[in-house]
């Protein structure tokens, strides 16, 4: 059974760094073609793709986040970590992690999401 | 970046209705399009990928079509559990982009 779960702070202050962890089971991020991505959704708005890290350490990022994003993986812990620097209230959103296969960017499985508010 | 537009932004329908949602890409994306369903407070669920391939376990009343720039998601007979918001997503090139969504509401 494949599961993913996001964890981290639910409230951060402006200018701080947000660190979220996606802990997964049922698959390995060392398997060829596998990727874990991050997608967010501001309240009442559409989905926005943020980043994707592949089995071979290939990283892809949304250019709209202008270098504020970093993703890393720990294969032994079955975790992917998203770091977003210099957060702003517009970064308030539900953050999801998702699993993709076969070197595609189709998210077959999703975590439940974590709502993060950016406020002073 | 490839921009996706969806039509309509919302629609009202009844159980049993045939419903079609369209997604248009700002440039050709071959068949690299997926469709997701999202219910309030829940994560999106993959319905279709590669424009027309039904994800395992998804009911056959859902179908997808199109290639290049114009795509469609059709629900042949709307069921109560299908009232939700639908998103298209292109994965032909980075950055990955999603459409703005289409909300299917009960009439």
PDB file of C-alpha atoms in Angstrom:
ATOM      1  CA  UNK A   1       0.000   0.000   0.000  1.00  0.00           C
ATOM      2  CA  UNK A   2       1.372   3.372  -1.026  1.00  0.00           C
ATOM      3  CA  UNK A   3       1.000   6.289   1.364  1.00  0.00           C
ATOM      4  CA  UNK A   4       2.471   9.762   1.593  1.00  0.00           C
ATOM      5  CA  UNK A   5       2.158  12.195   4.474  1.00  0.00           C
ATOM      6  CA  UNK A   6       3.226  15.802   4.779  1.00  0.00           C
ATOM      7  CA  UNK A   7       4.467  17.177   8.082  1.00  0.00           C
ATOM      8  CA  UNK A   8       5.845  20.445   9.352  1.00  0.00           C
ATOM      9  CA  UNK A   9       4.777  23.720  10.936  1.00  0.00           C
ATOM     10  CA  UNK A  10       1.274  25.010  10.361  1.00  0.00           C
ATOM     11  CA  UNK A  11       2.204  28.608  11.118  1.00  0.00           C
ATOM     12  CA  UNK A  12       5.314  30.498  10.080  1.00  0.00           C
ATOM     13  CA  UNK A  13       6.176  34.163  10.226  1.00  0.00           C
ATOM     14  CA  UNK A  14       6.980  36.285   7.176  1.00  0.00           C
ATOM     15  CA  UNK A  15      10.645  36.145   6.072  1.00  0.00           C
ATOM     16  CA  UNK A  16      11.163  32.827   7.854  1.00  0.00           C
ATOM     17  CA  UNK A  17      12.080  29.549   6.167  1.00  0.00           C
ATOM     18  CA  UNK A  18       9.422  26.881   5.773  1.00  0.00           C
ATOM     19  CA  UNK A  19      10.574  23.266   5.936  1.00  0.00           C
ATOM     20  CA  UNK A  20       8.130  20.484   5.091  1.00  0.00           C
ATOM     21  CA  UNK A  21       8.748  16.757   5.096  1.00  0.00           C
ATOM     22  CA  UNK A  22       7.012  14.158   2.953  1.00  0.00           C
ATOM     23  CA  UNK A  23       7.274  10.722   4.530  1.00  0.00           C
ATOM     24  CA  UNK A  24       6.194   7.884   2.304  1.00  0.00           C
ATOM     25  CA  UNK A  25       5.816   4.118   2.268  1.00  0.00           C
ATOM     26  CA  UNK A  26       5.071   1.429  -0.276  1.00  0.00           C
ATOM     27  CA  UNK A  27       7.694   2.534  -2.780  1.00  0.00           C
ATOM     28  CA  UNK A  28      11.351   3.479  -2.964  1.00  0.00           C
ATOM     29  CA  UNK A  29      12.774   6.720  -4.281  1.00  0.00           C
ATOM     30  CA  UNK A  30      15.784   4.758  -5.469  1.00  0.00           C
ATOM     31  CA  UNK A  31      13.644   2.897  -8.009  1.00  0.00           C
ATOM     32  CA  UNK A  32      14.201   3.950 -11.597  1.00  0.00           C
ATOM     33  CA  UNK A  33      11.591   6.406 -12.861  1.00  0.00           C
ATOM     34  CA  UNK A  34      10.126   7.335  -9.490  1.00  0.00           C
ATOM     35  CA  UNK A  35       9.696  10.947  -8.467  1.00  0.00           C
ATOM     36  CA  UNK A  36       8.154  12.861  -5.566  1.00  0.00           C
ATOM     37  CA  UNK A  37       6.695  16.255  -6.229  1.00  0.00           C
ATOM     38  CA  UNK A  38       5.297  19.171  -4.253  1.00  0.00           C
ATOM     39  CA  UNK A  39       2.117  20.983  -5.206  1.00  0.00           C
ATOM     40  CA  UNK A  40       0.350  23.708  -3.241  1.00  0.00           C
ATOM     41  CA  UNK A  41      -3.111  25.202  -3.218  1.00  0.00           C
ATOM     42  CA  UNK A  42      -3.936  28.568  -1.658  1.00  0.00           C
ATOM     43  CA  UNK A  43      -7.347  28.611   0.027  1.00  0.00           C
ATOM     44  CA  UNK A  44     -10.079  28.614  -2.615  1.00  0.00           C
ATOM     45  CA  UNK A  45      -7.599  28.678  -5.479  1.00  0.00           C
ATOM     46  CA  UNK A  46      -6.106  26.328  -8.046  1.00  0.00           C
ATOM     47  CA  UNK A  47      -3.258  23.876  -7.781  1.00  0.00           C
ATOM     48  CA  UNK A  48       0.281  25.143  -8.293  1.00  0.00           C
ATOM     49  CA  UNK A  49       3.235  22.867  -8.959  1.00  0.00           C
ATOM     50  CA  UNK A  50       6.364  23.708  -6.971  1.00  0.00           C
ATOM     51  CA  UNK A  51       9.043  21.059  -7.369  1.00  0.00           C
ATOM     52  CA  UNK A  52       9.849  17.495  -8.312  1.00  0.00           C
ATOM     53  CA  UNK A  53      12.784  15.328  -7.258  1.00  0.00           C
ATOM     54  CA  UNK A  54      13.522  12.156  -9.151  1.00  0.00           C
ATOM     55  CA  UNK A  55      15.103   8.853  -8.240  1.00  0.00           C
ATOM     56  CA  UNK A  56      18.367   9.929  -9.870  1.00  0.00           C
ATOM     57  CA  UNK A  57      18.570  13.225  -7.914  1.00  0.00           C
ATOM     58  CA  UNK A  58      17.336  15.219 -10.874  1.00  0.00           C
ATOM     59  CA  UNK A  59      15.541  18.256  -9.420  1.00  0.00           C
ATOM     60  CA  UNK A  60      12.996  20.448 -11.129  1.00  0.00           C
ATOM     61  CA  UNK A  61      11.627  23.687  -9.695  1.00  0.00           C
ATOM     62  CA  UNK A  62       8.956  26.179 -10.544  1.00  0.00           C
ATOM     63  CA  UNK A  63      10.605  29.342 -11.890  1.00  0.00           C
ATOM     64  CA  UNK A  64       7.871  31.419 -10.234  1.00  0.00           C
ATOM     65  CA  UNK A  65       9.425  30.713  -6.836  1.00  0.00           C
ATOM     66  CA  UNK A  66      12.569  32.462  -8.031  1.00  0.00           C
ATOM     67  CA  UNK A  67      15.249  30.332  -6.379  1.00  0.00           C
ATOM     68  CA  UNK A  68      13.496  30.117  -2.994  1.00  0.00           C
ATOM     69  CA  UNK A  69      12.945  26.365  -3.216  1.00  0.00           C
ATOM     70  CA  UNK A  70      15.143  23.399  -2.464  1.00  0.00           C
ATOM     71  CA  UNK A  71      14.149  19.744  -2.316  1.00  0.00           C
ATOM     72  CA  UNK A  72      16.260  16.938  -0.943  1.00  0.00           C
ATOM     73  CA  UNK A  73      15.662  13.250  -0.456  1.00  0.00           C
ATOM     74  CA  UNK A  74      16.696  10.723   2.145  1.00  0.00           C
ATOM     75  CA  UNK A  75      16.177   7.342   0.564  1.00  0.00           C
ATOM     76  CA  UNK A  76      16.991   5.430   3.746  1.00  0.00           C
ATOM     77  CA  UNK A  77      14.279   7.312   5.682  1.00  0.00           C
ATOM     78  CA  UNK A  78      11.792   7.363   2.791  1.00  0.00           C
ATOM     79  CA  UNK A  79      11.523  11.120   3.050  1.00  0.00           C
ATOM     80  CA  UNK A  80      11.627  14.157   0.808  1.00  0.00           C
ATOM     81  CA  UNK A  81      12.155  17.594   2.322  1.00  0.00           C
ATOM     82  CA  UNK A  82      10.959  20.875   0.818  1.00  0.00           C
ATOM     83  CA  UNK A  83      12.567  24.106   1.950  1.00  0.00           C
ATOM     84  CA  UNK A  84      10.998  27.437   1.016  1.00  0.00           C
ATOM     85  CA  UNK A  85      12.913  30.510   2.085  1.00  0.00           C
ATOM     86  CA  UNK A  86      11.739  34.047   2.824  1.00  0.00           C
ATOM     87  CA  UNK A  87       8.049  33.170   3.068  1.00  0.00           C
ATOM     88  CA  UNK A  88       5.307  35.730   2.568  1.00  0.00           C
ATOM     89  CA  UNK A  89       1.576  35.667   3.368  1.00  0.00           C
ATOM     90  CA  UNK A  90       0.960  34.750  -0.293  1.00  0.00           C
ATOM     91  CA  UNK A  91       2.670  31.427   0.475  1.00  0.00           C
ATOM     92  CA  UNK A  92      -0.262  30.488   2.702  1.00  0.00           C
ATOM     93  CA  UNK A  93      -1.604  27.277   1.198  1.00  0.00           C
ATOM     94  CA  UNK A  94      -2.203  23.589   1.588  1.00  0.00           C
ATOM     95  CA  UNK A  95       0.983  21.843   0.564  1.00  0.00           C
ATOM     96  CA  UNK A  96       0.774  18.378  -0.966  1.00  0.00           C
ATOM     97  CA  UNK A  97       3.417  15.860  -1.900  1.00  0.00           C
ATOM     98  CA  UNK A  98       2.745  13.371  -4.665  1.00  0.00           C
ATOM     99  CA  UNK A  99       4.271  10.296  -6.297  1.00  0.00           C
ATOM    100  CA  UNK A 100       5.034  10.074  -9.983  1.00  0.00           C
ATOM    101  CA  UNK A 101       6.249   7.077 -12.010  1.00  0.00           C
ATOM    102  CA  UNK A 102       8.159   6.393 -15.212  1.00  0.00           C
ATOM    103  CA  UNK A 103       9.949   9.724 -15.216  1.00  0.00           C
ATOM    104  CA  UNK A 104       6.670  11.504 -15.856  1.00  0.00           C
ATOM    105  CA  UNK A 105       5.180  14.322 -13.862  1.00  0.00           C
ATOM    106  CA  UNK A 106       1.782  12.713 -13.382  1.00  0.00           C
ATOM    107  CA  UNK A 107       0.936  12.466  -9.699  1.00  0.00           C
ATOM    108  CA  UNK A 108      -0.625   9.069  -9.129  1.00  0.00           C
ATOM    109  CA  UNK A 109      -0.709   9.178  -5.348  1.00  0.00           C
ATOM    110  CA  UNK A 110      -1.052  12.207  -3.102  1.00  0.00           C
ATOM    111  CA  UNK A 111      -0.629  12.921   0.555  1.00  0.00           C
ATOM    112  CA  UNK A 112      -3.484  14.404   2.568  1.00  0.00           C
ATOM    113  CA  UNK A 113      -1.850  17.813   2.523  1.00  0.00           C
ATOM    114  CA  UNK A 114      -0.837  20.234   5.252  1.00  0.00           C
ATOM    115  CA  UNK A 115      -2.246  23.733   5.601  1.00  0.00           C
ATOM    116  CA  UNK A 116       0.495  26.250   6.276  1.00  0.00           C
ATOM    117  CA  UNK A 117      -0.352  29.818   7.225  1.00  0.00           C
ATOM    118  CA  UNK A 118       2.177  32.616   6.899  1.00  0.00           C
ATOM    119  CA  UNK A 119       1.339  35.362   9.337  1.00  0.00           C
ATOM    120  CA  UNK A 120       3.017  37.563  11.878  1.00  0.00           C
TER     121      UNK A 120
ATOM    122  CA  UNK B   1       5.428  28.225 -19.539  1.00  0.00           C
ATOM    123  CA  UNK B   2       2.465  26.414 -21.027  1.00  0.00           C
ATOM    124  CA  UNK B   3      -0.759  28.032 -19.910  1.00  0.00           C
ATOM    125  CA  UNK B   4      -3.890  25.925 -19.565  1.00  0.00           C
ATOM    126  CA  UNK B   5      -7.411  27.308 -19.751  1.00  0.00           C
ATOM    127  CA  UNK B   6     -10.503  25.339 -18.816  1.00  0.00           C
ATOM    128  CA  UNK B   7     -14.080  25.800 -19.924  1.00  0.00           C
ATOM    129  CA  UNK B   8     -16.444  26.289 -18.345  1.00  0.00           C
ATOM    130  CA  UNK B   9     -15.164  27.539 -15.007  1.00  0.00           C
ATOM    131  CA  UNK B  10     -18.261  26.050 -13.432  1.00  0.00           C
ATOM    132  CA  UNK B  11     -21.356  24.179 -14.499  1.00  0.00           C
ATOM    133  CA  UNK B  12     -24.569  22.941 -12.989  1.00  0.00           C
ATOM    134  CA  UNK B  13     -25.736  19.445 -13.833  1.00  0.00           C
ATOM    135  CA  UNK B  14     -27.992  16.649 -12.650  1.00  0.00           C
ATOM    136  CA  UNK B  15     -27.301  13.026 -11.890  1.00  0.00           C
ATOM    137  CA  UNK B  16     -27.333  11.105 -15.147  1.00  0.00           C
ATOM    138  CA  UNK B  17     -26.258  14.060 -17.282  1.00  0.00           C
ATOM    139  CA  UNK B  18     -23.446  13.830 -19.793  1.00  0.00           C
ATOM    140  CA  UNK B  19     -20.811  16.421 -18.895  1.00  0.00           C
ATOM    141  CA  UNK B  20     -17.870  17.647 -20.955  1.00  0.00           C
ATOM    142  CA  UNK B  21     -15.062  19.887 -19.718  1.00  0.00           C
ATOM    143  CA  UNK B  22     -12.459  21.277 -22.067  1.00  0.00           C
ATOM    144  CA  UNK B  23      -8.829  22.203 -21.504  1.00  0.00           C
ATOM    145  CA  UNK B  24      -6.815  24.255 -23.952  1.00  0.00           C
ATOM    146  CA  UNK B  25      -3.037  24.593 -23.915  1.00  0.00           C
ATOM    147  CA  UNK B  26      -1.243  27.743 -25.044  1.00  0.00           C
ATOM    148  CA  UNK B  27       1.080  25.617 -27.165  1.00  0.00           C
ATOM    149  CA  UNK B  28       1.155  22.036 -28.354  1.00  0.00           C
ATOM    150  CA  UNK B  29       1.729  19.463 -25.628  1.00  0.00           C
ATOM    151  CA  UNK B  30       1.238  16.282 -27.659  1.00  0.00           C
ATOM    152  CA  UNK B  31      -0.832  13.984 -25.378  1.00  0.00           C
ATOM    153  CA  UNK B  32       0.937  14.931 -22.160  1.00  0.00           C
ATOM    154  CA  UNK B  33      -2.196  15.871 -20.251  1.00  0.00           C
ATOM    155  CA  UNK B  34      -3.736  14.523 -17.071  1.00  0.00           C
ATOM    156  CA  UNK B  35      -7.092  15.115 -15.400  1.00  0.00           C
ATOM    157  CA  UNK B  36      -7.740  15.171 -11.661  1.00  0.00           C
ATOM    158  CA  UNK B  37     -10.858  15.332  -9.534  1.00  0.00           C
ATOM    159  CA  UNK B  38     -10.779  17.162  -6.204  1.00  0.00           C
ATOM    160  CA  UNK B  39     -13.415  17.284  -3.519  1.00  0.00           C
ATOM    161  CA  UNK B  40     -13.444  20.003  -0.827  1.00  0.00           C
ATOM    162  CA  UNK B  41     -10.794  19.441   1.808  1.00  0.00           C
ATOM    163  CA  UNK B  42      -9.349  16.457  -0.016  1.00  0.00           C
ATOM    164  CA  UNK B  43      -6.295  15.808  -2.136  1.00  0.00           C
ATOM    165  CA  UNK B  44      -6.705  15.605  -5.905  1.00  0.00           C
ATOM    166  CA  UNK B  45      -7.300  12.184  -7.411  1.00  0.00           C
ATOM    167  CA  UNK B  46      -5.835  11.165 -10.768  1.00  0.00           C
ATOM    168  CA  UNK B  47      -8.490  10.193 -13.317  1.00  0.00           C
ATOM    169  CA  UNK B  48      -6.791  10.193 -16.710  1.00  0.00           C
ATOM    170  CA  UNK B  49      -3.247  10.548 -18.009  1.00  0.00           C
ATOM    171  CA  UNK B  50      -1.734  10.697 -21.480  1.00  0.00           C
ATOM    172  CA  UNK B  51      -4.923  12.534 -22.454  1.00  0.00           C
ATOM    173  CA  UNK B  52      -7.066   9.410 -22.731  1.00  0.00           C
ATOM    174  CA  UNK B  53      -5.697   6.608 -20.542  1.00  0.00           C
ATOM    175  CA  UNK B  54      -7.956   5.798 -17.618  1.00  0.00           C
ATOM    176  CA  UNK B  55      -6.127   5.385 -14.333  1.00  0.00           C
ATOM    177  CA  UNK B  56      -6.615   2.013 -12.680  1.00  0.00           C
ATOM    178  CA  UNK B  57      -9.785   1.846 -10.622  1.00  0.00           C
ATOM    179  CA  UNK B  58     -11.412   4.897 -12.204  1.00  0.00           C
ATOM    180  CA  UNK B  59     -14.962   4.228 -13.451  1.00  0.00           C
ATOM    181  CA  UNK B  60     -15.395   3.860 -17.183  1.00  0.00           C
ATOM    182  CA  UNK B  61     -17.938   6.705 -17.287  1.00  0.00           C
ATOM    183  CA  UNK B  62     -14.888   8.991 -17.333  1.00  0.00           C
ATOM    184  CA  UNK B  63     -13.102   9.418 -20.645  1.00  0.00           C
ATOM    185  CA  UNK B  64     -10.532  11.780 -22.080  1.00  0.00           C
ATOM    186  CA  UNK B  65      -9.710  12.884 -25.584  1.00  0.00           C
ATOM    187  CA  UNK B  66      -7.560  15.283 -27.529  1.00  0.00           C
ATOM    188  CA  UNK B  67      -3.980  16.005 -28.422  1.00  0.00           C
ATOM    189  CA  UNK B  68      -1.887  18.997 -29.288  1.00  0.00           C
ATOM    190  CA  UNK B  69      -3.698  21.982 -27.750  1.00  0.00           C
ATOM    191  CA  UNK B  70      -7.311  20.901 -27.270  1.00  0.00           C
ATOM    192  CA  UNK B  71      -8.489  18.328 -24.783  1.00  0.00           C
ATOM    193  CA  UNK B  72     -11.720  17.192 -23.197  1.00  0.00           C
ATOM    194  CA  UNK B  73     -12.871  15.237 -20.184  1.00  0.00           C
ATOM    195  CA  UNK B  74     -16.279  13.617 -20.510  1.00  0.00           C
ATOM    196  CA  UNK B  75     -18.415  12.038 -17.829  1.00  0.00           C
ATOM    197  CA  UNK B  76     -20.982   9.926 -19.635  1.00  0.00           C
ATOM    198  CA  UNK B  77     -23.511   9.734 -16.814  1.00  0.00           C
ATOM    199  CA  UNK B  78     -22.868  11.993 -13.843  1.00  0.00           C
ATOM    200  CA  UNK B  79     -23.045  10.262 -10.468  1.00  0.00           C
ATOM    201  CA  UNK B  80     -23.529  11.881  -7.027  1.00  0.00           C
ATOM    202  CA  UNK B  81     -19.867  11.332  -6.134  1.00  0.00           C
ATOM    203  CA  UNK B  82     -18.729  13.199  -9.257  1.00  0.00           C
ATOM    204  CA  UNK B  83     -19.730  16.642  -7.980  1.00  0.00           C
ATOM    205  CA  UNK B  84     -16.292  18.148  -7.482  1.00  0.00           C
ATOM    206  CA  UNK B  85     -13.704  20.395  -9.081  1.00  0.00           C
ATOM    207  CA  UNK B  86     -11.746  19.064 -12.047  1.00  0.00           C
ATOM    208  CA  UNK B  87      -8.233  20.139 -13.011  1.00  0.00           C
ATOM    209  CA  UNK B  88      -6.162  19.453 -16.098  1.00  0.00           C
ATOM    210  CA  UNK B  89      -2.368  19.309 -15.859  1.00  0.00           C
ATOM    211  CA  UNK B  90       0.258  19.307 -18.591  1.00  0.00           C
ATOM    212  CA  UNK B  91       3.471  17.381 -18.198  1.00  0.00           C
ATOM    213  CA  UNK B  92       4.978  17.922 -21.628  1.00  0.00           C
ATOM    214  CA  UNK B  93       7.473  20.487 -20.411  1.00  0.00           C
ATOM    215  CA  UNK B  94       8.629  22.238 -17.277  1.00  0.00           C
ATOM    216  CA  UNK B  95       7.290  24.064 -15.443  1.00  0.00           C
ATOM    217  CA  UNK B  96       4.420  21.655 -14.915  1.00  0.00           C
ATOM    218  CA  UNK B  97       1.183  23.631 -15.000  1.00  0.00           C
ATOM    219  CA  UNK B  98      -2.395  23.089 -13.928  1.00  0.00           C
ATOM    220  CA  UNK B  99      -5.553  24.568 -15.319  1.00  0.00           C
ATOM    221  CA  UNK B 100      -7.698  26.899 -13.184  1.00  0.00           C
ATOM    222  CA  UNK B 101     -10.285  24.214 -12.511  1.00  0.00           C
ATOM    223  CA  UNK B 102     -13.907  23.503 -13.400  1.00  0.00           C
ATOM    224  CA  UNK B 103     -16.423  23.157 -10.594  1.00  0.00           C
ATOM    225  CA  UNK B 104     -19.257  20.731 -11.277  1.00  0.00           C
ATOM    226  CA  UNK B 105     -22.223  21.570  -9.077  1.00  0.00           C
ATOM    227  CA  UNK B 106     -25.626  20.060  -8.624  1.00  0.00           C
ATOM    228  CA  UNK B 107     -28.454  21.727 -10.517  1.00  0.00           C
TER     229      UNK B 107
END
